[in-house]
Tab-separated table of C-alpha atoms and ligand atoms in Angstrom:
chain	number	residue	atom	x	y	z
A	43	UNK	CA	62.648	73.419	116.937
A	44	UNK	CA	63.558	69.980	118.501
A	45	UNK	CA	67.056	69.360	119.986
A	46	UNK	CA	68.165	66.737	117.243
A	47	UNK	CA	67.562	69.545	114.532
A	48	UNK	CA	69.309	72.105	116.500
A	49	UNK	CA	72.206	69.726	116.933
A	50	UNK	CA	72.267	68.953	113.175
A	51	UNK	CA	72.386	72.828	112.356
A	52	UNK	CA	74.958	73.600	114.978
A	53	UNK	CA	77.204	70.611	113.303
A	54	UNK	CA	76.347	71.857	109.859
A	55	UNK	CA	77.517	75.668	110.714
A	56	UNK	CA	80.657	74.212	112.382
A	57	UNK	CA	81.481	72.193	109.329
A	58	UNK	CA	81.133	75.268	106.773
A	59	UNK	CA	82.954	77.548	109.067
A	60	UNK	CA	85.891	74.987	109.421
A	61	UNK	CA	85.996	74.642	105.558
A	62	UNK	CA	85.789	78.373	104.895
A	63	UNK	CA	88.623	78.993	107.527
A	64	UNK	CA	91.041	76.063	106.233
A	65	UNK	CA	90.287	77.309	102.544
A	66	UNK	CA	91.552	80.982	103.467
A	67	UNK	CA	94.314	79.670	105.179
A	68	UNK	CA	95.261	77.721	102.398
A	69	UNK	CA	95.553	80.682	99.987
A	70	UNK	CA	98.567	81.987	102.226
A	71	UNK	CA	100.253	79.090	103.753
A	72	UNK	CA	101.213	75.494	102.567
A	73	UNK	CA	101.021	72.984	105.258
A	74	UNK	CA	100.150	69.115	105.570
A	75	UNK	CA	97.314	67.798	107.323
A	76	UNK	CA	98.551	67.590	111.016
A	77	UNK	CA	99.492	64.274	112.335
A	78	UNK	CA	96.930	64.685	115.325
A	79	UNK	CA	94.176	63.880	112.878
A	80	UNK	CA	95.569	60.555	112.185
A	81	UNK	CA	93.357	58.803	114.411
A	82	UNK	CA	90.455	60.027	112.683
A	83	UNK	CA	91.637	59.430	109.197
A	84	UNK	CA	92.245	55.798	110.211
A	85	UNK	CA	89.071	55.190	111.648
A	86	UNK	CA	86.043	52.683	110.757
A	87	UNK	CA	83.754	55.798	110.635
A	88	UNK	CA	85.719	57.284	107.979
A	89	UNK	CA	85.884	53.976	106.015
A	90	UNK	CA	82.011	53.742	106.063
A	91	UNK	CA	82.074	56.828	103.921
A	92	UNK	CA	85.012	56.103	102.057
A	93	UNK	CA	85.059	52.287	101.317
A	94	UNK	CA	88.563	50.917	100.677
A	95	UNK	CA	87.059	48.410	98.399
A	96	UNK	CA	85.445	51.131	95.952
A	97	UNK	CA	88.662	52.972	96.216
A	98	UNK	CA	90.670	50.104	95.184
A	99	UNK	CA	88.290	49.275	92.211
A	100	UNK	CA	88.065	52.918	91.028
A	101	UNK	CA	91.818	53.031	91.196
A	102	UNK	CA	92.485	49.911	89.012
A	103	UNK	CA	94.520	48.219	91.941
A	104	UNK	CA	95.010	44.597	90.935
A	105	UNK	CA	96.866	41.628	92.245
A	106	UNK	CA	100.474	41.398	91.619
A	107	UNK	CA	100.717	45.128	91.130
A	108	UNK	CA	103.833	47.377	92.147
A	109	UNK	CA	102.101	50.424	93.811
A	110	UNK	CA	103.114	53.672	95.502
A	111	UNK	CA	100.501	55.600	97.767
A	112	UNK	CA	101.572	59.419	97.942
A	113	UNK	CA	100.576	60.945	101.218
A	114	UNK	CA	99.780	57.565	102.906
A	115	UNK	CA	99.128	59.396	106.323
A	116	UNK	CA	98.267	57.154	109.163
A	117	UNK	CA	97.520	54.240	106.635
A	118	UNK	CA	93.571	53.967	106.527
A	119	UNK	CA	93.737	52.215	103.053
A	120	UNK	CA	97.157	51.053	102.917
A	121	UNK	CA	96.749	47.584	104.584
A	122	UNK	CA	93.708	46.993	102.390
A	123	UNK	CA	95.824	47.928	99.203
A	124	UNK	CA	98.573	45.485	100.514
A	125	UNK	CA	96.176	42.819	100.767
A	126	UNK	CA	94.612	43.676	97.282
A	127	UNK	CA	98.034	43.469	95.537
A	128	UNK	CA	99.065	39.968	97.533
A	129	UNK	CA	102.289	38.568	98.062
A	130	UNK	CA	103.450	39.075	94.568
A	131	UNK	CA	102.767	42.732	94.868
A	132	UNK	CA	104.467	45.528	96.720
A	133	UNK	CA	103.224	48.762	98.119
A	134	UNK	CA	105.683	51.710	99.002
A	135	UNK	CA	103.901	54.090	101.255
A	136	UNK	CA	105.268	57.698	101.311
A	137	UNK	CA	104.677	60.565	103.518
A	138	UNK	CA	106.481	63.635	104.252
A	139	UNK	CA	105.703	63.495	108.097
A	140	UNK	CA	107.481	60.961	109.960
A	141	UNK	CA	104.697	61.445	112.808
A	142	UNK	CA	102.201	59.988	110.250
A	143	UNK	CA	104.632	57.239	109.221
A	144	UNK	CA	104.975	56.210	113.074
A	145	UNK	CA	100.925	55.422	113.289
A	146	UNK	CA	101.054	53.304	110.202
A	147	UNK	CA	104.298	51.564	111.694
A	148	UNK	CA	102.347	50.911	114.782
A	149	UNK	CA	99.278	49.859	112.896
A	150	UNK	CA	101.385	47.244	111.234
A	151	UNK	CA	102.682	45.886	114.471
A	152	UNK	CA	98.873	44.888	115.456
A	153	UNK	CA	98.367	41.177	115.650
A	154	UNK	CA	95.586	41.553	112.994
A	155	UNK	CA	98.397	42.823	110.195
A	156	UNK	CA	101.131	40.488	111.125
A	157	UNK	CA	100.345	38.665	107.763
A	158	UNK	CA	101.368	41.898	105.703
A	159	UNK	CA	104.837	41.674	104.487
A	160	UNK	CA	104.702	43.810	101.394
A	161	UNK	CA	104.601	47.374	102.693
A	162	UNK	CA	107.465	49.690	102.683
A	163	UNK	CA	107.388	52.988	104.349
A	164	UNK	CA	109.336	55.858	103.082
A	165	UNK	CA	109.783	59.055	104.589
A	166	UNK	CA	109.798	61.706	101.677
A	167	UNK	CA	108.237	64.610	99.551
A	168	UNK	CA	106.334	64.090	96.692
A	169	UNK	CA	108.227	66.725	95.096
A	170	UNK	CA	111.705	64.703	95.127
A	171	UNK	CA	110.885	61.062	95.909
A	172	UNK	CA	113.749	58.719	96.736
A	173	UNK	CA	112.399	56.124	94.126
A	174	UNK	CA	113.581	54.503	90.996
A	175	UNK	CA	112.336	55.597	87.535
A	176	UNK	CA	109.838	53.472	85.635
A	177	UNK	CA	109.178	51.169	88.805
A	178	UNK	CA	105.493	51.294	89.707
A	179	UNK	CA	102.460	50.040	87.718
A	180	UNK	CA	100.303	52.390	89.719
A	181	UNK	CA	100.596	55.510	91.898
A	182	UNK	CA	97.655	56.659	94.139
A	183	UNK	CA	96.770	59.379	96.497
A	184	UNK	CA	93.664	59.856	98.624
A	185	UNK	CA	92.738	63.433	99.796
A	186	UNK	CA	96.513	64.494	99.503
A	187	UNK	CA	97.008	66.080	96.075
A	188	UNK	CA	95.564	69.549	97.078
A	189	UNK	CA	98.174	69.798	100.167
A	190	UNK	CA	101.103	69.704	97.626
A	191	UNK	CA	102.317	73.222	96.912
A	192	UNK	CA	103.772	72.494	93.464
A	193	UNK	CA	101.455	69.855	91.972
A	194	UNK	CA	103.210	70.220	88.684
A	195	UNK	CA	106.419	69.128	90.033
A	196	UNK	CA	104.735	66.301	91.838
A	197	UNK	CA	103.102	65.016	88.628
A	198	UNK	CA	106.826	65.090	86.980
A	199	UNK	CA	107.965	62.902	89.842
A	200	UNK	CA	105.001	60.544	89.384
A	201	UNK	CA	105.313	60.418	85.829
A	202	UNK	CA	109.047	59.485	86.530
A	203	UNK	CA	108.558	56.623	88.908
A	204	UNK	CA	105.463	55.054	86.817
A	205	UNK	CA	106.193	52.521	83.861
A	206	UNK	CA	104.814	53.597	80.591
A	207	UNK	CA	101.227	53.013	80.390
A	208	UNK	CA	101.285	52.966	84.378
A	209	UNK	CA	98.166	54.648	86.158
A	210	UNK	CA	97.853	57.625	88.542
A	211	UNK	CA	94.532	57.454	90.745
A	212	UNK	CA	93.728	60.483	92.481
A	213	UNK	CA	90.819	60.186	94.896
A	214	UNK	CA	88.906	63.205	96.546
A	215	UNK	CA	86.399	63.668	99.218
A	216	UNK	CA	84.359	66.481	100.290
A	217	UNK	CA	84.764	66.645	104.069
A	218	UNK	CA	88.327	67.406	103.338
A	219	UNK	CA	88.615	70.968	103.494
A	220	UNK	CA	91.096	70.693	100.481
A	221	UNK	CA	88.427	68.907	98.327
A	222	UNK	CA	88.619	70.140	94.550
A	223	UNK	CA	85.653	69.599	92.063
A	224	UNK	CA	86.407	66.773	89.417
A	225	UNK	CA	86.991	69.247	86.657
A	226	UNK	CA	89.737	70.709	88.651
A	227	UNK	CA	91.502	67.403	89.176
A	228	UNK	CA	91.034	66.313	85.495
A	229	UNK	CA	92.665	69.746	84.560
A	230	UNK	CA	95.658	69.472	87.045
A	231	UNK	CA	96.103	65.809	86.394
A	232	UNK	CA	96.420	66.290	82.533
A	233	UNK	CA	98.601	69.207	82.769
A	234	UNK	CA	102.164	67.213	82.699
A	235	UNK	CA	101.037	64.993	79.753
A	236	UNK	CA	99.113	62.395	81.518
A	237	UNK	CA	95.990	60.861	79.549
A	238	UNK	CA	92.707	61.523	81.206
A	239	UNK	CA	91.061	57.763	81.527
A	240	UNK	CA	87.828	57.934	83.745
A	241	UNK	CA	86.577	59.621	86.489
A	242	UNK	CA	84.322	57.292	89.149
A	243	UNK	CA	82.215	57.831	91.968
A	244	UNK	CA	79.918	60.626	93.133
A	245	UNK	CA	80.222	64.403	93.332
A	246	UNK	CA	81.737	64.243	96.809
A	247	UNK	CA	83.610	60.996	96.653
A	248	UNK	CA	85.339	60.161	93.484
A	249	UNK	CA	88.450	58.949	91.956
A	250	UNK	CA	89.937	60.353	88.590
A	251	UNK	CA	92.419	57.903	86.773
A	252	UNK	CA	95.185	58.900	84.292
A	253	UNK	CA	97.577	56.957	82.230
A	254	UNK	CA	101.175	57.767	81.436
A	255	UNK	CA	101.758	57.722	77.893
A	256	UNK	CA	104.386	55.284	76.563
A	257	UNK	CA	106.444	57.547	74.683
B	406	SAM	C1	94.610	64.413	104.490
B	406	SAM	S1	96.091	63.284	104.652
B	406	SAM	C2	95.325	62.100	104.126
B	406	SAM	C3	96.177	60.757	104.283
B	406	SAM	C4	95.777	59.467	103.670
B	406	SAM	N1	95.790	59.561	102.323
B	406	SAM	C5	94.336	59.201	104.074
B	406	SAM	O1	93.394	59.544	103.302
B	406	SAM	O2	93.863	58.863	105.273
B	406	SAM	C6	97.278	64.212	103.729
B	406	SAM	C7	98.478	63.307	103.882
B	406	SAM	O3	99.497	63.746	102.745
B	406	SAM	C8	100.768	64.043	103.425
B	406	SAM	N2	101.466	65.180	102.614
B	406	SAM	C9	101.159	66.436	102.223
B	406	SAM	N3	101.961	67.027	101.517
B	406	SAM	C10	102.931	65.924	101.049
B	406	SAM	C11	104.113	65.821	100.211
B	406	SAM	N4	104.499	67.030	99.586
B	406	SAM	N5	104.666	64.774	100.184
B	406	SAM	C12	104.265	63.617	100.984
B	406	SAM	N6	103.340	63.574	101.297
B	406	SAM	C13	102.583	64.642	101.518
B	406	SAM	C14	100.585	64.616	104.866
B	406	SAM	O4	101.790	64.484	105.766
B	406	SAM	C15	99.356	63.699	105.282
B	406	SAM	O5	99.780	62.526	105.696
C-alpha cells in the first residue's frame, strides 16, 4: 500500500475514533467546545469547507437586519455577517465562554476589521440571555445547538428575543462531533412552536430555517 493511502486511512480512523469518543462523552457530560480550538474554528481552512457566503444566504441574513449569533465562538463567521447586514444592521455575538469572546475581540482589533462597528459582544448563556424581548429579525447558530443542555429552554429564549415572523437559522456541519441529522434539527426546532421553513445545503453541511409565528 502506498504511503499516501496509509496516511489517509490513519486520518480517517482517528476522525472516526474522535467522533465516537466525544459522542459517548456527551451522553454523560455537558460541556462547551473548548476555547483552545478557537484558532481552528476561525481558520481559512475551515471556511473553505463552510463558506460564510453560503451560510449567510441559507440563513436569510440581509442588509439592515438586527441579528443575534448564539455561540459565536472565536468569530469565524461574525465579521462576515456584520458586513452583510451593513451599517444599518446590528450583530449581537453571544457566547458563554469569555475565552472565546476574547478571541473575537482580538480579531476585531486587527487592521482589516477596523471598519466594523456594528458588533456587540455579549457574555451569556443561551438559556438565559441578557437581551430584550422581540428585538431581533434573525437569530442564527453554527455548530452550537447540540452543545446546549436544555434545547427547549434555549428555543424559548430565542423565541422571546425574536420579533414576530423572525427567523431562527441553525447550521450544522459533519466534522463537528455533535453533528445531528437534518431530521433531528427539524424535530428540535419545531418543538417550541417554531414553524419549519426550509432546510438548505448538503447532508454534511446544512442550514435549517424556522419562523416564529406572529401570535
Ligand atoms: C463548536 S463552537 C462553534 C463556534 C462558532 N459558532 C463557529 O461555528 O465557529 C460552539 C460555541 O458555542 C458556545 N456555547 C455552548 N453552549 C453555549 C450556551 N449555553 N450559551 C452560549 N454559548 C454556548 C461555546 O462556548 C462555543 O464557543
